[in-house]
Amino acid sequence: MRASIPNLDGTSRVYAVFGDPIHQVQTPRLINPIFAAANVNIYAVPFLITAERFPAVWDIFSAIPNLCGISTTIPHKVAAAKRCSTLTPTAKAVGAVNCVQRGEDGQMHGALFDGVGFVNGLGKAKSRLRGARVLIVGAGGAGRTIAFALAEEGAARIDLMDLSAEAVAFTAAMVNTFRGEKCAVAVDGSAGWDYDIVVNASPIGVKGDSKFPMPASAIRPDMLIADIASLSGETALLRAAKAAGATVSDGNDMLLAQIRLMAGFAAGLPAGTAL
């Protein structure tokens, strides 16, 4: 054990990673080498936290002095934002966080880097965003963030699907207010699947047995299919997209594009400062 984490001692700080499921989460594997290279005595550790247990666990962890922060993934991004003392402007607008910094006074400060991560993680495919017709399945914390980022990048239409009508309504209102026009609406698939970009921002593919609402037969070679649920393994959606010859992006693309920003915030640097 000491050979793999030689600097773990009484002065080490913990960066907790909360999620349900947690098996697919790659943040500890990616961020711990960044902490080590910067000679920062922080260790990211994954924790399986259910939505029901989240409030109690948050209260306990936020009271631990050597906790430097919390990384939140599905389904905790919205719940965490409501419990933070302060939020960055993007986190406040979206109502979600994916990275929380614990101050020395115990106050919890939330930031959201998913949007910049998603857009930059697309690489050359980023050029497809302006004027695109987009479907986002999942209007929770990640879906909201991506919708906001795509609105900033000039997507022409953003259609939203989620089991929660409240989540869809919030996301649509947020995007439409930002853009000053009605470009985001709730859909149910009855109008067909004529999109340029399709994003899975839900747990479909990694939790439960739900199937992605768009049939595989609707995927075209000219589409961009992004599945941020795909981290440790390929989902059915990405397999179908690759088989159809579509351009694909997974959750690792998004995570890699923001991981140094998350590390910097966890280490106590101002939001948006890479470690």
PDB file of C-alpha atoms in Angstrom:
ATOM      1  CA  MET A   1       0.000   0.000   0.000  1.00  0.00           C
ATOM      2  CA  ARG A   2       2.784   2.443   0.889  1.00  0.00           C
ATOM      3  CA  ALA A   3       4.404   1.772  -2.464  1.00  0.00           C
ATOM      4  CA  SER A   4       1.325   3.073  -4.284  1.00  0.00           C
ATOM      5  CA  ILE A   5       0.485   6.012  -1.978  1.00  0.00           C
ATOM      6  CA  PRO A   6       3.791   6.857  -0.281  1.00  0.00           C
ATOM      7  CA  ASN A   7       2.771  10.310   0.960  1.00  0.00           C
ATOM      8  CA  LEU A   8      -0.460   9.344   2.723  1.00  0.00           C
ATOM      9  CA  ASP A   9      -0.103  10.593   6.290  1.00  0.00           C
ATOM     10  CA  GLY A  10      -1.813  12.576   9.004  1.00  0.00           C
ATOM     11  CA  THR A  11      -1.602  15.804   7.009  1.00  0.00           C
ATOM     12  CA  SER A  12      -3.197  14.346   3.864  1.00  0.00           C
ATOM     13  CA  ARG A  13      -6.498  15.742   2.678  1.00  0.00           C
ATOM     14  CA  VAL A  14      -9.334  13.847   1.040  1.00  0.00           C
ATOM     15  CA  TYR A  15     -11.194  14.806  -2.127  1.00  0.00           C
ATOM     16  CA  ALA A  16     -14.389  12.759  -1.973  1.00  0.00           C
ATOM     17  CA  VAL A  17     -16.114  11.623  -5.166  1.00  0.00           C
ATOM     18  CA  PHE A  18     -19.855  11.071  -4.648  1.00  0.00           C
ATOM     19  CA  GLY A  19     -22.001   9.137  -7.116  1.00  0.00           C
ATOM     20  CA  ASP A  20     -24.580   6.413  -7.661  1.00  0.00           C
ATOM     21  CA  PRO A  21     -23.496   4.338  -9.499  1.00  0.00           C
ATOM     22  CA  ILE A  22     -19.815   4.811  -8.721  1.00  0.00           C
ATOM     23  CA  HIS A  23     -18.138   1.868 -10.467  1.00  0.00           C
ATOM     24  CA  GLN A  24     -17.727   3.781 -13.733  1.00  0.00           C
ATOM     25  CA  VAL A  25     -16.223   6.922 -12.193  1.00  0.00           C
ATOM     26  CA  GLN A  26     -12.738   7.765 -13.450  1.00  0.00           C
ATOM     27  CA  THR A  27     -12.044  10.963 -11.509  1.00  0.00           C
ATOM     28  CA  PRO A  28      -9.770   9.386  -8.840  1.00  0.00           C
ATOM     29  CA  ARG A  29      -7.650   7.598 -11.454  1.00  0.00           C
ATOM     30  CA  LEU A  30      -7.179  10.795 -13.450  1.00  0.00           C
ATOM     31  CA  ILE A  31      -6.881  13.425 -10.758  1.00  0.00           C
ATOM     32  CA  ASN A  32      -4.612  11.686  -8.238  1.00  0.00           C
ATOM     33  CA  PRO A  33      -1.586  11.760 -10.606  1.00  0.00           C
ATOM     34  CA  ILE A  34      -2.188  15.501 -11.064  1.00  0.00           C
ATOM     35  CA  PHE A  35      -2.128  16.056  -7.305  1.00  0.00           C
ATOM     36  CA  ALA A  36       1.041  13.956  -7.036  1.00  0.00           C
ATOM     37  CA  ALA A  37       2.828  15.751  -9.872  1.00  0.00           C
ATOM     38  CA  ALA A  38       2.042  19.119  -8.259  1.00  0.00           C
ATOM     39  CA  ASN A  39       3.284  17.808  -4.885  1.00  0.00           C
ATOM     40  CA  VAL A  40      -0.149  18.413  -3.374  1.00  0.00           C
ATOM     41  CA  ASN A  41      -1.003  16.098  -0.463  1.00  0.00           C
ATOM     42  CA  ILE A  42      -4.563  15.329  -1.611  1.00  0.00           C
ATOM     43  CA  TYR A  43      -6.128  11.979  -2.476  1.00  0.00           C
ATOM     44  CA  ALA A  44      -9.377  11.498  -4.376  1.00  0.00           C
ATOM     45  CA  VAL A  45     -11.493   8.616  -3.060  1.00  0.00           C
ATOM     46  CA  PRO A  46     -14.786   7.330  -4.560  1.00  0.00           C
ATOM     47  CA  PHE A  47     -17.882   6.872  -2.381  1.00  0.00           C
ATOM     48  CA  LEU A  48     -21.138   5.192  -3.384  1.00  0.00           C
ATOM     49  CA  ILE A  49     -23.773   7.581  -2.028  1.00  0.00           C
ATOM     50  CA  THR A  50     -27.461   7.118  -2.798  1.00  0.00           C
ATOM     51  CA  ALA A  51     -29.774  10.084  -3.296  1.00  0.00           C
ATOM     52  CA  GLU A  52     -31.600   9.182  -0.088  1.00  0.00           C
ATOM     53  CA  ARG A  53     -28.392   9.217   1.974  1.00  0.00           C
ATOM     54  CA  PHE A  54     -26.881  12.262   0.291  1.00  0.00           C
ATOM     55  CA  PRO A  55     -28.087  14.986   2.739  1.00  0.00           C
ATOM     56  CA  ALA A  56     -26.811  13.131   5.815  1.00  0.00           C
ATOM     57  CA  VAL A  57     -23.511  12.196   4.179  1.00  0.00           C
ATOM     58  CA  TRP A  58     -22.979  15.764   2.959  1.00  0.00           C
ATOM     59  CA  ASP A  59     -23.402  17.125   6.487  1.00  0.00           C
ATOM     60  CA  ILE A  60     -20.895  14.615   7.880  1.00  0.00           C
ATOM     61  CA  PHE A  61     -18.245  15.113   5.192  1.00  0.00           C
ATOM     62  CA  SER A  62     -18.485  18.905   5.174  1.00  0.00           C
ATOM     63  CA  ALA A  63     -17.688  18.862   8.904  1.00  0.00           C
ATOM     64  CA  ILE A  64     -14.400  16.971   8.387  1.00  0.00           C
ATOM     65  CA  PRO A  65     -11.486  19.478   8.538  1.00  0.00           C
ATOM     66  CA  ASN A  66      -9.139  17.485   6.312  1.00  0.00           C
ATOM     67  CA  LEU A  67     -11.712  17.177   3.546  1.00  0.00           C
ATOM     68  CA  CYS A  68     -10.612  19.567   0.789  1.00  0.00           C
ATOM     69  CA  GLY A  69     -13.734  19.118  -1.311  1.00  0.00           C
ATOM     70  CA  ILE A  70     -16.232  16.895  -3.067  1.00  0.00           C
ATOM     71  CA  SER A  71     -16.626  15.898  -6.693  1.00  0.00           C
ATOM     72  CA  THR A  72     -20.257  15.179  -7.537  1.00  0.00           C
ATOM     73  CA  THR A  73     -21.500  13.027 -10.367  1.00  0.00           C
ATOM     74  CA  ILE A  74     -24.883  11.417 -11.183  1.00  0.00           C
ATOM     75  CA  PRO A  75     -27.302  12.002  -9.448  1.00  0.00           C
ATOM     76  CA  HIS A  76     -25.978  14.600  -6.975  1.00  0.00           C
ATOM     77  CA  LYS A  77     -25.035  17.710  -8.981  1.00  0.00           C
ATOM     78  CA  VAL A  78     -28.271  19.611  -8.372  1.00  0.00           C
ATOM     79  CA  ALA A  79     -28.626  18.559  -4.734  1.00  0.00           C
ATOM     80  CA  ALA A  80     -25.037  19.601  -4.009  1.00  0.00           C
ATOM     81  CA  ALA A  81     -25.559  23.054  -5.513  1.00  0.00           C
ATOM     82  CA  LYS A  82     -28.447  23.686  -3.118  1.00  0.00           C
ATOM     83  CA  ARG A  83     -26.157  22.984  -0.159  1.00  0.00           C
ATOM     84  CA  CYS A  84     -23.202  25.152  -1.163  1.00  0.00           C
ATOM     85  CA  SER A  85     -22.513  28.477   0.534  1.00  0.00           C
ATOM     86  CA  THR A  86     -21.377  30.086  -2.715  1.00  0.00           C
ATOM     87  CA  LEU A  87     -21.589  29.212  -6.403  1.00  0.00           C
ATOM     88  CA  THR A  88     -19.643  30.330  -9.451  1.00  0.00           C
ATOM     89  CA  PRO A  89     -21.745  32.301 -11.974  1.00  0.00           C
ATOM     90  CA  THR A  90     -22.178  29.269 -14.255  1.00  0.00           C
ATOM     91  CA  ALA A  91     -23.069  26.975 -11.357  1.00  0.00           C
ATOM     92  CA  LYS A  92     -25.613  29.516 -10.132  1.00  0.00           C
ATOM     93  CA  ALA A  93     -27.208  29.903 -13.555  1.00  0.00           C
ATOM     94  CA  VAL A  94     -27.421  26.146 -14.104  1.00  0.00           C
ATOM     95  CA  GLY A  95     -28.256  25.216 -10.525  1.00  0.00           C
ATOM     96  CA  ALA A  96     -25.699  22.400 -10.403  1.00  0.00           C
ATOM     97  CA  VAL A  97     -22.102  21.739  -9.374  1.00  0.00           C
ATOM     98  CA  ASN A  98     -19.582  19.022 -10.143  1.00  0.00           C
ATOM     99  CA  CYS A  99     -16.728  20.289  -7.983  1.00  0.00           C
ATOM    100  CA  VAL A 100     -16.964  21.623  -4.428  1.00  0.00           C
ATOM    101  CA  GLN A 101     -14.162  23.305  -2.498  1.00  0.00           C
ATOM    102  CA  ARG A 102     -14.220  23.205   1.306  1.00  0.00           C
ATOM    103  CA  GLY A 103     -12.859  26.402   2.827  1.00  0.00           C
ATOM    104  CA  GLU A 104     -10.863  26.457   6.044  1.00  0.00           C
ATOM    105  CA  ASP A 105     -13.951  27.849   7.765  1.00  0.00           C
ATOM    106  CA  GLY A 106     -16.011  24.839   6.675  1.00  0.00           C
ATOM    107  CA  GLN A 107     -17.957  26.734   4.023  1.00  0.00           C
ATOM    108  CA  MET A 108     -18.617  24.797   0.827  1.00  0.00           C
ATOM    109  CA  HIS A 109     -18.047  26.567  -2.486  1.00  0.00           C
ATOM    110  CA  GLY A 110     -19.463  25.056  -5.673  1.00  0.00           C
ATOM    111  CA  ALA A 111     -18.210  25.250  -9.252  1.00  0.00           C
ATOM    112  CA  LEU A 112     -19.290  23.688 -12.506  1.00  0.00           C
ATOM    113  CA  PHE A 113     -16.807  22.714 -15.201  1.00  0.00           C
ATOM    114  CA  ASP A 114     -18.891  20.184 -17.152  1.00  0.00           C
ATOM    115  CA  GLY A 115     -19.897  22.694 -19.819  1.00  0.00           C
ATOM    116  CA  VAL A 116     -16.380  23.708 -20.811  1.00  0.00           C
ATOM    117  CA  GLY A 117     -15.376  20.075 -20.471  1.00  0.00           C
ATOM    118  CA  PHE A 118     -18.080  18.840 -22.829  1.00  0.00           C
ATOM    119  CA  VAL A 119     -17.441  21.469 -25.495  1.00  0.00           C
ATOM    120  CA  ASN A 120     -13.637  21.255 -25.417  1.00  0.00           C
ATOM    121  CA  GLY A 121     -13.764  17.477 -25.172  1.00  0.00           C
ATOM    122  CA  LEU A 122     -15.376  17.316 -28.617  1.00  0.00           C
ATOM    123  CA  GLY A 123     -12.135  18.417 -30.242  1.00  0.00           C
ATOM    124  CA  LYS A 124     -12.601  19.205 -33.936  1.00  0.00           C
ATOM    125  CA  ALA A 125     -16.273  18.226 -33.671  1.00  0.00           C
ATOM    126  CA  LYS A 126     -16.813  21.421 -31.652  1.00  0.00           C
ATOM    127  CA  SER A 127     -17.267  23.191 -34.976  1.00  0.00           C
ATOM    128  CA  ARG A 128     -20.564  21.313 -35.427  1.00  0.00           C
ATOM    129  CA  LEU A 129     -22.280  23.035 -32.501  1.00  0.00           C
ATOM    130  CA  ARG A 130     -23.268  26.354 -34.062  1.00  0.00           C
ATOM    131  CA  GLY A 131     -26.643  26.052 -35.759  1.00  0.00           C
ATOM    132  CA  ALA A 132     -27.064  22.416 -34.707  1.00  0.00           C
ATOM    133  CA  ARG A 133     -30.321  20.626 -33.905  1.00  0.00           C
ATOM    134  CA  VAL A 134     -29.666  18.893 -30.584  1.00  0.00           C
ATOM    135  CA  LEU A 135     -31.407  16.251 -28.490  1.00  0.00           C
ATOM    136  CA  ILE A 136     -30.356  15.961 -24.842  1.00  0.00           C
ATOM    137  CA  VAL A 137     -31.686  13.005 -22.862  1.00  0.00           C
ATOM    138  CA  GLY A 138     -31.359  13.831 -19.176  1.00  0.00           C
ATOM    139  CA  ALA A 139     -32.066  17.279 -17.734  1.00  0.00           C
ATOM    140  CA  GLY A 140     -30.353  16.838 -14.378  1.00  0.00           C
ATOM    141  CA  GLY A 141     -27.111  18.535 -13.416  1.00  0.00           C
ATOM    142  CA  ALA A 142     -25.067  17.290 -16.366  1.00  0.00           C
ATOM    143  CA  GLY A 143     -27.842  17.790 -18.908  1.00  0.00           C
ATOM    144  CA  ARG A 144     -28.481  21.332 -17.708  1.00  0.00           C
ATOM    145  CA  THR A 145     -24.815  22.167 -17.961  1.00  0.00           C
ATOM    146  CA  ILE A 146     -24.474  20.797 -21.474  1.00  0.00           C
ATOM    147  CA  ALA A 147     -27.661  22.566 -22.599  1.00  0.00           C
ATOM    148  CA  PHE A 148     -26.290  25.867 -21.268  1.00  0.00           C
ATOM    149  CA  ALA A 149     -22.921  25.310 -22.953  1.00  0.00           C
ATOM    150  CA  LEU A 150     -24.542  24.442 -26.286  1.00  0.00           C
ATOM    151  CA  ALA A 151     -26.731  27.529 -26.050  1.00  0.00           C
ATOM    152  CA  GLU A 152     -23.556  29.588 -25.535  1.00  0.00           C
ATOM    153  CA  GLU A 153     -22.002  27.912 -28.594  1.00  0.00           C
ATOM    154  CA  GLY A 154     -24.984  28.856 -30.772  1.00  0.00           C
ATOM    155  CA  ALA A 155     -26.958  25.628 -31.153  1.00  0.00           C
ATOM    156  CA  ALA A 156     -30.121  26.386 -33.131  1.00  0.00           C
ATOM    157  CA  ARG A 157     -32.496  24.037 -31.279  1.00  0.00           C
ATOM    158  CA  ILE A 158     -32.195  22.076 -28.056  1.00  0.00           C
ATOM    159  CA  ASP A 159     -34.816  19.389 -27.459  1.00  0.00           C
ATOM    160  CA  LEU A 160     -34.995  17.907 -23.968  1.00  0.00           C
ATOM    161  CA  MET A 161     -36.141  14.560 -22.567  1.00  0.00           C
ATOM    162  CA  ASP A 162     -36.248  13.514 -18.922  1.00  0.00           C
ATOM    163  CA  LEU A 163     -38.538  11.522 -16.644  1.00  0.00           C
ATOM    164  CA  SER A 164     -38.820  14.680 -14.535  1.00  0.00           C
ATOM    165  CA  ALA A 165     -41.028  17.303 -16.183  1.00  0.00           C
ATOM    166  CA  GLU A 166     -39.779  19.768 -13.564  1.00  0.00           C
ATOM    167  CA  ALA A 167     -36.154  19.234 -14.597  1.00  0.00           C
ATOM    168  CA  VAL A 168     -37.011  19.738 -18.264  1.00  0.00           C
ATOM    169  CA  ALA A 169     -38.993  22.894 -17.505  1.00  0.00           C
ATOM    170  CA  PHE A 170     -36.120  24.357 -15.477  1.00  0.00           C
ATOM    171  CA  THR A 171     -33.542  23.593 -18.149  1.00  0.00           C
ATOM    172  CA  ALA A 172     -35.684  24.943 -20.982  1.00  0.00           C
ATOM    173  CA  ALA A 173     -36.427  28.149 -19.069  1.00  0.00           C
ATOM    174  CA  MET A 174     -32.749  28.607 -18.208  1.00  0.00           C
ATOM    175  CA  VAL A 175     -31.638  28.200 -21.829  1.00  0.00           C
ATOM    176  CA  ASN A 176     -34.426  30.333 -23.270  1.00  0.00           C
ATOM    177  CA  THR A 177     -33.795  33.129 -20.772  1.00  0.00           C
ATOM    178  CA  PHE A 178     -30.100  33.115 -21.579  1.00  0.00           C
ATOM    179  CA  ARG A 179     -30.702  33.180 -25.318  1.00  0.00           C
ATOM    180  CA  GLY A 180     -33.633  35.583 -25.243  1.00  0.00           C
ATOM    181  CA  GLU A 181     -35.590  33.275 -27.516  1.00  0.00           C
ATOM    182  CA  LYS A 182     -37.408  29.952 -27.385  1.00  0.00           C
ATOM    183  CA  CYS A 183     -34.850  27.457 -28.597  1.00  0.00           C
ATOM    184  CA  ALA A 184     -35.177  24.756 -25.894  1.00  0.00           C
ATOM    185  CA  VAL A 185     -38.356  22.675 -25.543  1.00  0.00           C
ATOM    186  CA  ALA A 186     -39.569  19.398 -24.085  1.00  0.00           C
ATOM    187  CA  VAL A 187     -40.056  16.542 -26.569  1.00  0.00           C
ATOM    188  CA  ASP A 188     -41.214  12.934 -26.386  1.00  0.00           C
ATOM    189  CA  GLY A 189     -39.898  11.492 -29.636  1.00  0.00           C
ATOM    190  CA  SER A 190     -43.242  11.513 -31.404  1.00  0.00           C
ATOM    191  CA  ALA A 191     -41.950  14.069 -33.929  1.00  0.00           C
ATOM    192  CA  GLY A 192     -39.079  11.819 -34.986  1.00  0.00           C
ATOM    193  CA  TRP A 193     -35.315  11.860 -34.544  1.00  0.00           C
ATOM    194  CA  ASP A 194     -34.007  14.376 -37.072  1.00  0.00           C
ATOM    195  CA  TYR A 195     -31.015  15.733 -35.138  1.00  0.00           C
ATOM    196  CA  ASP A 196     -27.440  16.728 -35.824  1.00  0.00           C
ATOM    197  CA  ILE A 197     -26.261  16.017 -32.265  1.00  0.00           C
ATOM    198  CA  VAL A 198     -27.625  13.580 -29.687  1.00  0.00           C
ATOM    199  CA  VAL A 199     -26.414  13.619 -26.083  1.00  0.00           C
ATOM    200  CA  ASN A 200     -27.067  11.082 -23.355  1.00  0.00           C
ATOM    201  CA  ALA A 201     -26.719  12.991 -20.070  1.00  0.00           C
ATOM    202  CA  SER A 202     -28.679  10.418 -18.075  1.00  0.00           C
ATOM    203  CA  PRO A 203     -27.672   7.196 -16.249  1.00  0.00           C
ATOM    204  CA  ILE A 204     -29.126   5.123 -19.111  1.00  0.00           C
ATOM    205  CA  GLY A 205     -26.528   2.567 -20.069  1.00  0.00           C
ATOM    206  CA  VAL A 206     -24.769   2.340 -16.700  1.00  0.00           C
ATOM    207  CA  LYS A 207     -27.580   2.029 -14.150  1.00  0.00           C
ATOM    208  CA  GLY A 208     -30.788   0.024 -14.348  1.00  0.00           C
ATOM    209  CA  ASP A 209     -32.188  -1.571 -17.467  1.00  0.00           C
ATOM    210  CA  SER A 210     -33.695   1.469 -19.183  1.00  0.00           C
ATOM    211  CA  LYS A 211     -33.108   1.766 -22.920  1.00  0.00           C
ATOM    212  CA  PHE A 212     -32.153   4.936 -24.731  1.00  0.00           C
ATOM    213  CA  PRO A 213     -35.350   6.406 -26.243  1.00  0.00           C
ATOM    214  CA  MET A 214     -33.974   7.014 -29.733  1.00  0.00           C
ATOM    215  CA  PRO A 215     -33.852   3.749 -31.713  1.00  0.00           C
ATOM    216  CA  ALA A 216     -30.513   2.658 -33.108  1.00  0.00           C
ATOM    217  CA  SER A 217     -32.046   2.644 -36.590  1.00  0.00           C
ATOM    218  CA  ALA A 218     -32.435   6.438 -36.376  1.00  0.00           C
ATOM    219  CA  ILE A 219     -28.690   7.042 -36.048  1.00  0.00           C
ATOM    220  CA  ARG A 220     -27.120   8.463 -39.220  1.00  0.00           C
ATOM    221  CA  PRO A 221     -23.435   8.621 -40.208  1.00  0.00           C
ATOM    222  CA  ASP A 222     -23.544  12.433 -40.205  1.00  0.00           C
ATOM    223  CA  MET A 223     -24.643  12.608 -36.554  1.00  0.00           C
ATOM    224  CA  LEU A 224     -22.533  13.364 -33.500  1.00  0.00           C
ATOM    225  CA  ILE A 225     -23.493  11.019 -30.658  1.00  0.00           C
ATOM    226  CA  ALA A 226     -22.190  11.883 -27.186  1.00  0.00           C
ATOM    227  CA  ASP A 227     -22.737   9.617 -24.192  1.00  0.00           C
ATOM    228  CA  ILE A 228     -21.306  11.119 -21.021  1.00  0.00           C
ATOM    229  CA  ALA A 229     -22.509   8.077 -19.043  1.00  0.00           C
ATOM    230  CA  SER A 230     -19.832   6.040 -20.819  1.00  0.00           C
ATOM    231  CA  LEU A 231     -16.654   6.105 -18.726  1.00  0.00           C
ATOM    232  CA  SER A 232     -15.342   2.663 -17.854  1.00  0.00           C
ATOM    233  CA  GLY A 233     -17.096   0.773 -20.652  1.00  0.00           C
ATOM    234  CA  GLU A 234     -18.934   1.275 -23.929  1.00  0.00           C
ATOM    235  CA  THR A 235     -22.692   1.756 -23.713  1.00  0.00           C
ATOM    236  CA  ALA A 236     -25.235   0.340 -26.138  1.00  0.00           C
ATOM    237  CA  LEU A 237     -25.764   3.839 -27.548  1.00  0.00           C
ATOM    238  CA  LEU A 238     -22.093   4.280 -28.427  1.00  0.00           C
ATOM    239  CA  ARG A 239     -21.877   0.795 -29.923  1.00  0.00           C
ATOM    240  CA  ALA A 240     -24.861   1.575 -32.150  1.00  0.00           C
ATOM    241  CA  ALA A 241     -23.391   4.965 -33.089  1.00  0.00           C
ATOM    242  CA  LYS A 242     -20.052   3.448 -34.079  1.00  0.00           C
ATOM    243  CA  ALA A 243     -21.799   0.734 -36.076  1.00  0.00           C
ATOM    244  CA  ALA A 244     -23.706   3.444 -37.962  1.00  0.00           C
ATOM    245  CA  GLY A 245     -20.514   5.361 -38.719  1.00  0.00           C
ATOM    246  CA  ALA A 246     -21.445   8.377 -36.579  1.00  0.00           C
ATOM    247  CA  THR A 247     -18.926  10.582 -34.776  1.00  0.00           C
ATOM    248  CA  VAL A 248     -18.838   9.709 -31.070  1.00  0.00           C
ATOM    249  CA  SER A 249     -17.731  11.249 -27.794  1.00  0.00           C
ATOM    250  CA  ASP A 250     -17.878   9.701 -24.336  1.00  0.00           C
ATOM    251  CA  GLY A 251     -17.660  10.872 -20.748  1.00  0.00           C
ATOM    252  CA  ASN A 252     -13.895  10.525 -20.693  1.00  0.00           C
ATOM    253  CA  ASP A 253     -13.576  13.212 -23.363  1.00  0.00           C
ATOM    254  CA  MET A 254     -15.547  15.605 -21.168  1.00  0.00           C
ATOM    255  CA  LEU A 255     -13.710  14.640 -17.997  1.00  0.00           C
ATOM    256  CA  LEU A 256     -10.213  14.896 -19.466  1.00  0.00           C
ATOM    257  CA  ALA A 257     -10.976  18.380 -20.789  1.00  0.00           C
ATOM    258  CA  GLN A 258     -11.815  19.673 -17.311  1.00  0.00           C
ATOM    259  CA  ILE A 259      -9.834  17.495 -14.884  1.00  0.00           C
ATOM    260  CA  ARG A 260      -7.034  20.036 -14.268  1.00  0.00           C
ATOM    261  CA  LEU A 261      -9.634  22.720 -13.491  1.00  0.00           C
ATOM    262  CA  MET A 262     -11.235  20.354 -10.975  1.00  0.00           C
ATOM    263  CA  ALA A 263      -7.823  19.615  -9.451  1.00  0.00           C
ATOM    264  CA  GLY A 264      -7.050  23.303  -9.084  1.00  0.00           C
ATOM    265  CA  PHE A 265     -10.349  24.053  -7.368  1.00  0.00           C
ATOM    266  CA  ALA A 266      -9.977  21.036  -5.062  1.00  0.00           C
ATOM    267  CA  ALA A 267      -6.501  22.278  -4.119  1.00  0.00           C
ATOM    268  CA  GLY A 268      -7.903  25.661  -3.075  1.00  0.00           C
ATOM    269  CA  LEU A 269      -7.199  27.698  -6.209  1.00  0.00           C
ATOM    270  CA  PRO A 270      -9.797  30.105  -7.665  1.00  0.00           C
ATOM    271  CA  ALA A 271     -12.399  28.480  -9.930  1.00  0.00           C
ATOM    272  CA  GLY A 272     -11.108  28.146 -13.482  1.00  0.00           C
ATOM    273  CA  THR A 273      -7.440  27.880 -12.438  1.00  0.00           C
ATOM    274  CA  ALA A 274      -5.781  24.653 -13.553  1.00  0.00           C
ATOM    275  CA  LEU A 275      -3.400  22.771 -11.258  1.00  0.00           C
TER     276      LEU A 275
END
